[in-house]
Coordinates of C-alpha atoms in Angstrom, one line a residue:
M1 CA 133.3 95.0 100.8
A2 CA 131.6 93.8 97.7
H3 CA 127.8 93.9 97.3
M4 CA 125.6 91.7 95.2
L5 CA 125.5 94.0 92.1
D6 CA 129.3 94.2 91.4
G7 CA 129.2 91.6 88.7
P8 CA 127.0 89.4 86.5
V9 CA 124.1 87.4 88.0
P10 CA 125.6 84.2 89.4
D11 CA 125.0 81.0 87.6
G12 CA 121.7 79.4 88.7
A13 CA 120.5 82.5 90.5
R14 CA 117.4 82.8 88.2
S15 CA 116.4 79.2 88.9
V16 CA 112.8 79.0 90.1
S17 CA 113.7 76.2 92.5
W18 CA 115.1 78.6 95.2
P19 CA 112.9 78.7 98.3
W20 CA 112.3 82.4 97.9
Y21 CA 110.7 82.0 94.5
H22 CA 107.1 81.6 95.4
H23 CA 105.1 79.8 92.7
V24 CA 101.7 80.6 94.1
L25 CA 100.3 83.8 95.7
T26 CA 99.0 83.3 99.2
D27 CA 98.8 86.1 101.7
E28 CA 101.1 88.3 99.7
L29 CA 98.0 89.6 97.7
T30 CA 96.5 91.7 100.5
V31 CA 93.3 93.6 100.4
D32 CA 95.3 96.8 99.8
A33 CA 97.2 95.2 96.9
R34 CA 94.1 93.8 95.2
T35 CA 92.3 97.1 95.6
L36 CA 95.1 99.0 93.9
F37 CA 95.2 96.5 91.0
E38 CA 91.4 96.6 90.5
Q39 CA 90.7 100.3 91.2
Y40 CA 94.0 102.1 90.2
A41 CA 95.4 99.8 87.5
K42 CA 91.9 98.7 86.3
V43 CA 92.8 95.1 86.1
P44 CA 89.7 92.9 85.9
P45 CA 89.4 91.0 89.2
K46 CA 89.6 87.6 87.5
D47 CA 92.9 88.6 85.8
V48 CA 94.8 90.1 88.8
E49 CA 96.8 87.1 89.8
N50 CA 97.9 86.1 86.3
H51 CA 98.8 89.8 85.7
I52 CA 101.1 89.7 88.8
Y53 CA 102.7 86.4 87.9
R54 CA 103.5 87.6 84.4
I55 CA 105.2 90.9 85.5
R56 CA 106.9 89.1 88.4
D57 CA 108.6 86.7 86.0
K58 CA 109.8 89.6 83.9
A59 CA 111.2 91.3 87.0
W60 CA 112.9 88.0 87.9
G61 CA 114.6 88.1 84.6
I62 CA 116.0 91.6 85.2
F63 CA 117.5 90.5 88.6
P64 CA 116.4 87.6 90.8
W65 CA 116.1 89.5 94.0
P66 CA 114.6 87.3 96.8
C67 CA 112.0 90.1 97.3
I68 CA 110.9 89.7 93.7
G69 CA 110.5 85.9 94.1
E70 CA 108.5 86.5 97.3
F71 CA 106.2 89.2 95.8
W72 CA 107.4 91.9 98.2
F73 CA 106.5 94.5 95.5
L74 CA 102.9 93.8 96.6
S75 CA 103.6 95.2 100.0
F76 CA 103.4 99.0 100.4
G77 CA 106.1 99.6 102.9
L78 CA 105.9 103.3 102.9
A79 CA 102.2 103.2 103.8
K80 CA 103.1 101.2 106.9
H81 CA 105.4 103.8 108.3
P82 CA 104.1 105.6 111.4
L83 CA 104.4 109.0 109.7
Y84 CA 102.7 108.1 106.4
H85 CA 99.1 109.4 107.1
N86 CA 99.8 112.3 109.3
L87 CA 103.0 113.7 107.8
V88 CA 104.0 112.3 104.4
L89 CA 100.6 112.5 102.7
P90 CA 99.7 116.0 104.0
R91 CA 103.0 117.4 103.1
L92 CA 102.8 116.0 99.6
K93 CA 99.3 117.5 99.2
T94 CA 100.7 120.9 100.1
G95 CA 103.5 120.8 97.5
D96 CA 106.5 118.9 99.0
S97 CA 108.5 116.6 96.8
L98 CA 109.4 112.9 97.4
L99 CA 112.0 110.6 96.1
D100 CA 111.6 106.8 96.4
L101 CA 115.1 105.4 96.3
G102 CA 115.3 101.8 95.4
S103 CA 111.8 102.0 94.0
C104 CA 111.7 98.6 92.3
M105 CA 108.3 98.7 90.4
G106 CA 107.0 101.9 91.9
Q107 CA 104.5 100.3 94.2
D108 CA 104.9 102.9 97.0
L109 CA 104.4 105.8 94.6
R110 CA 101.2 104.3 93.1
K111 CA 99.9 103.9 96.6
L112 CA 100.7 107.5 97.4
V113 CA 98.7 108.7 94.3
F114 CA 95.8 106.3 95.1
D115 CA 95.7 107.8 98.6
G116 CA 95.4 111.3 97.2
A117 CA 99.0 112.6 96.8
P118 CA 99.6 114.7 93.6
S119 CA 102.1 113.0 91.2
E120 CA 103.9 116.0 89.9
K121 CA 106.6 116.0 92.5
I122 CA 107.2 112.4 93.2
Y123 CA 110.3 110.6 91.8
A124 CA 111.5 107.1 91.5
S125 CA 115.1 105.9 91.3
D126 CA 116.6 102.4 90.9
V127 CA 119.8 100.9 89.6
F128 CA 117.9 99.0 86.9
P129 CA 116.4 101.3 84.2
Q130 CA 114.2 98.4 83.0
Y131 CA 112.0 98.9 86.1
E132 CA 110.5 102.0 84.7
G133 CA 108.9 100.3 81.7
L134 CA 107.9 97.3 83.9
S135 CA 106.3 99.5 86.5
Y136 CA 104.1 101.1 83.8
E137 CA 103.2 97.6 82.6
L138 CA 102.4 96.5 86.1
W139 CA 100.3 99.5 87.0
R140 CA 98.9 100.3 83.6
D141 CA 99.4 104.0 83.9
R142 CA 102.0 105.0 81.3
D143 CA 99.7 107.8 80.0
T144 CA 98.8 109.2 83.5
F145 CA 101.8 108.7 85.8
P146 CA 104.7 111.1 85.3
H147 CA 107.9 109.8 83.7
H148 CA 110.0 110.8 86.8
F149 CA 112.2 107.7 86.9
L150 CA 115.9 108.3 87.5
A151 CA 118.1 105.3 86.7
D152 CA 121.2 105.7 88.9
D153 CA 123.6 103.8 91.1
V154 CA 124.0 105.4 94.6
L155 CA 127.2 103.3 95.1
A156 CA 128.9 104.5 91.9
D157 CA 132.4 106.1 92.1
N158 CA 132.2 109.8 93.1
E159 CA 132.8 111.1 89.6
D160 CA 130.2 108.9 88.1
F161 CA 127.7 109.7 90.8
M162 CA 128.2 113.4 90.4
K163 CA 127.3 112.9 86.7
G164 CA 124.4 110.6 87.4
A165 CA 120.7 111.3 87.2
L166 CA 120.1 111.9 90.9
M167 CA 122.7 114.7 91.0
T168 CA 122.1 116.3 87.6
K169 CA 118.3 115.9 87.1
L170 CA 117.2 116.1 90.7
G171 CA 120.1 117.8 92.3
P172 CA 121.6 118.1 95.9
G173 CA 119.4 119.8 98.5
Q174 CA 116.2 119.7 96.5
T175 CA 114.1 116.9 97.9
D176 CA 111.8 117.3 100.8
I177 CA 111.1 113.7 101.6
I178 CA 113.2 110.7 100.7
A179 CA 111.8 107.2 101.2
I180 CA 114.1 104.1 101.4
N181 CA 112.3 100.9 102.0
M182 CA 114.0 97.5 102.3
F183 CA 117.1 98.9 100.6
L184 CA 120.0 99.8 102.8
H185 CA 120.2 96.3 104.3
L186 CA 121.4 95.0 100.9
F187 CA 124.9 96.4 101.6
D188 CA 127.7 96.0 104.0
Y189 CA 128.4 98.7 106.7
E190 CA 130.9 100.7 104.6
N191 CA 128.5 101.0 101.7
Q192 CA 125.6 101.8 103.9
L193 CA 127.5 104.7 105.3
K194 CA 128.4 105.9 101.8
V195 CA 124.8 105.7 100.6
A196 CA 123.4 107.3 103.8
T197 CA 125.8 110.3 103.4
R198 CA 124.7 110.7 99.7
I199 CA 121.0 110.5 100.7
I200 CA 121.5 113.3 103.3
R201 CA 123.1 115.5 100.6
L202 CA 120.1 115.0 98.3
L203 CA 117.8 116.2 101.1
S204 CA 116.3 119.7 101.1
H205 CA 118.1 122.3 103.2
R206 CA 114.8 123.2 104.9
P207 CA 114.5 122.1 108.6
G208 CA 112.0 119.4 108.9
S209 CA 113.0 117.7 105.6
L210 CA 112.6 113.9 106.1
I211 CA 114.2 110.6 105.3
L212 CA 112.1 107.6 106.3
G213 CA 111.6 103.9 105.6
S214 CA 112.1 100.4 106.9
Q215 CA 114.4 97.5 106.5
A216 CA 115.3 94.2 108.0
G217 CA 116.9 94.5 111.4
V218 CA 118.4 92.3 114.1
R219 CA 119.6 92.5 117.7
P220 CA 122.5 92.4 118.2
P221 CA 123.7 94.1 115.0
M222 CA 126.0 92.1 112.9
E223 CA 127.8 91.7 109.5
Q224 CA 126.2 88.7 107.9
P225 CA 127.6 86.6 105.0
L226 CA 125.2 86.3 102.1
K227 CA 123.8 82.8 101.3
P228 CA 124.3 81.1 97.9
P229 CA 124.0 82.0 95.1
F230 CA 125.1 85.6 96.0
D231 CA 127.7 84.6 98.6
K232 CA 130.8 85.1 96.4
T233 CA 132.1 87.7 94.0
E234 CA 133.7 86.7 90.7
D235 CA 137.0 86.9 92.5
G236 CA 135.9 84.5 95.3
E237 CA 135.5 87.3 97.9
T238 CA 132.8 86.7 100.5
R239 CA 129.8 89.1 100.2
T240 CA 128.3 90.4 103.4
I241 CA 125.5 92.6 104.4
Y242 CA 125.1 94.5 107.7
R243 CA 122.0 94.1 109.7
H244 CA 121.3 96.8 112.3
S245 CA 119.8 97.1 115.7
P246 CA 118.0 100.4 116.4
D247 CA 121.0 101.7 118.2
S248 CA 123.5 100.8 115.5
F249 CA 121.3 102.3 112.8
I250 CA 120.9 105.5 114.7
D251 CA 124.7 105.7 115.0
L252 CA 125.1 105.0 111.3
W253 CA 123.0 108.0 110.4
K254 CA 124.6 110.3 112.9
R255 CA 127.9 109.5 111.4
A256 CA 126.5 110.1 107.9
G257 CA 125.1 113.5 109.0
S258 CA 128.5 114.4 110.4
F259 CA 130.2 113.5 107.2
A260 CA 127.7 115.5 105.2
G261 CA 127.8 118.5 107.5
V262 CA 124.0 118.3 108.0
P263 CA 122.3 118.6 111.5
I264 CA 119.8 115.7 111.9
R265 CA 118.0 113.8 114.6
V266 CA 117.4 110.1 114.1
W267 CA 114.7 107.7 115.4
A268 CA 114.7 103.9 114.8
D269 CA 112.9 101.0 116.4
F270 CA 111.5 97.5 115.8
Q271 CA 107.9 97.0 115.0
I272 CA 106.4 94.0 116.7
M273 CA 102.7 94.0 115.8
E274 CA 100.2 95.3 113.4
K275 CA 97.2 97.3 114.7
K276 CA 94.4 98.9 112.8
S277 CA 92.4 102.0 113.8
E278 CA 89.3 103.6 112.4
Q279 CA 91.6 106.6 111.6
Y280 CA 93.1 104.7 108.7
P281 CA 91.7 102.7 105.7
A282 CA 91.1 99.0 106.2
G283 CA 94.1 96.9 105.4
V284 CA 96.8 99.5 106.2
D285 CA 99.3 98.5 108.9
T286 CA 99.8 101.9 110.7
G287 CA 102.2 100.6 113.4
L288 CA 100.5 103.0 115.8
E289 CA 98.7 102.4 119.1
A290 CA 95.2 103.7 119.2
V291 CA 95.1 106.9 121.2
A292 CA 92.0 107.9 123.1
S293 CA 92.5 111.6 122.2
K294 CA 92.8 110.8 118.4
K295 CA 95.2 113.7 118.0
P296 CA 97.4 113.5 114.9
F297 CA 100.6 111.5 115.3
T298 CA 103.6 113.8 114.4
A299 CA 107.3 113.5 113.9
D300 CA 107.9 114.9 117.4
D301 CA 106.0 112.0 118.9
L302 CA 108.7 109.6 117.6
F303 CA 111.2 111.4 119.8
S304 CA 108.9 111.9 122.8
T305 CA 109.4 110.0 126.0
S306 CA 105.7 110.4 126.9
S307 CA 103.7 107.3 127.3
A308 CA 100.6 109.0 126.0
K309 CA 101.5 108.2 122.4
R310 CA 103.9 105.4 121.7
V311 CA 104.8 103.2 118.8
L312 CA 104.4 99.5 119.2
F313 CA 107.9 98.3 119.3
S314 CA 110.1 95.8 121.2
T315 CA 113.7 95.1 122.2
E316 CA 113.4 91.4 121.9
P317 CA 116.6 89.8 120.6
E318 CA 115.4 88.6 117.2
A319 CA 115.1 89.8 113.6
R320 CA 112.2 92.2 112.9
R321 CA 111.3 95.0 110.6
L322 CA 113.2 98.2 111.6
Y323 CA 111.4 101.5 111.0
F324 CA 113.2 104.8 111.0
S325 CA 113.0 108.5 110.5
I326 CA 115.8 111.0 109.9
I327 CA 114.8 114.7 110.2
R328 CA 116.9 117.7 109.3
T329 CA 117.0 120.2 112.2

């Protein structure tokens, strides 16, 4: 089934009259986001909003993703994952590598560096090569942030994919952690399975290598037709995307692991609330319940049936953010 990048941008898609093009920043500019612009990018406080508007409109010109119109690049999705503070950051600090697939303007990578991760082994990849230059313009770090941007299409034909940057410059079996935030839900089921299988093949052969991220989810799972202006291909074919429940998402990755010949275990669930703890910096949505023991939350806790440590999720039948972890065993 076709996806939304298989042809030119539909007529009218770049109009700023769509409801997902937000003309004014409201709660999208969080404390975390403003802090990163002021302290990392060194944007004067009075200029932060205009700086964001200017870069957002350039990004809208590259491709009018709803997430661009809604300023989602100001939300650090990776930092909200339950394993961010107690697994991702520590492992990067001890030498692991990370690939941010579907990186957009590199916001998650800048957050990692700001939080203390070394930048030498972190990589970004997106289908639009223009995002590399735009990310440097947004974060003002062209001279300090590594040029580790790999423009590639994970849905390319096999021959093209094997010759692409991910396979030739990064290589299969080389990456310790792969982050995929708000990315897979852009595709139909068939293409999600294709992408998931390729992601697993990029993952390091070491047990404990990790794929993690988040995406829009729904219960029950369903193939959903896209809304205008992305609802039709040039040939008039209906475009669809697949929205997962936790169970269907786990099944997708188990199938991908079987196809790739890689043993994995998979966890996925809905997040229903934000909760802060003194363990984490102000403004960070950890997704974790405060634990009296204050022991570090680990990957094993996600698979544990113990009630001593649990993640705050629900099985209510509605659309929510779906968080996930795939660990090589």
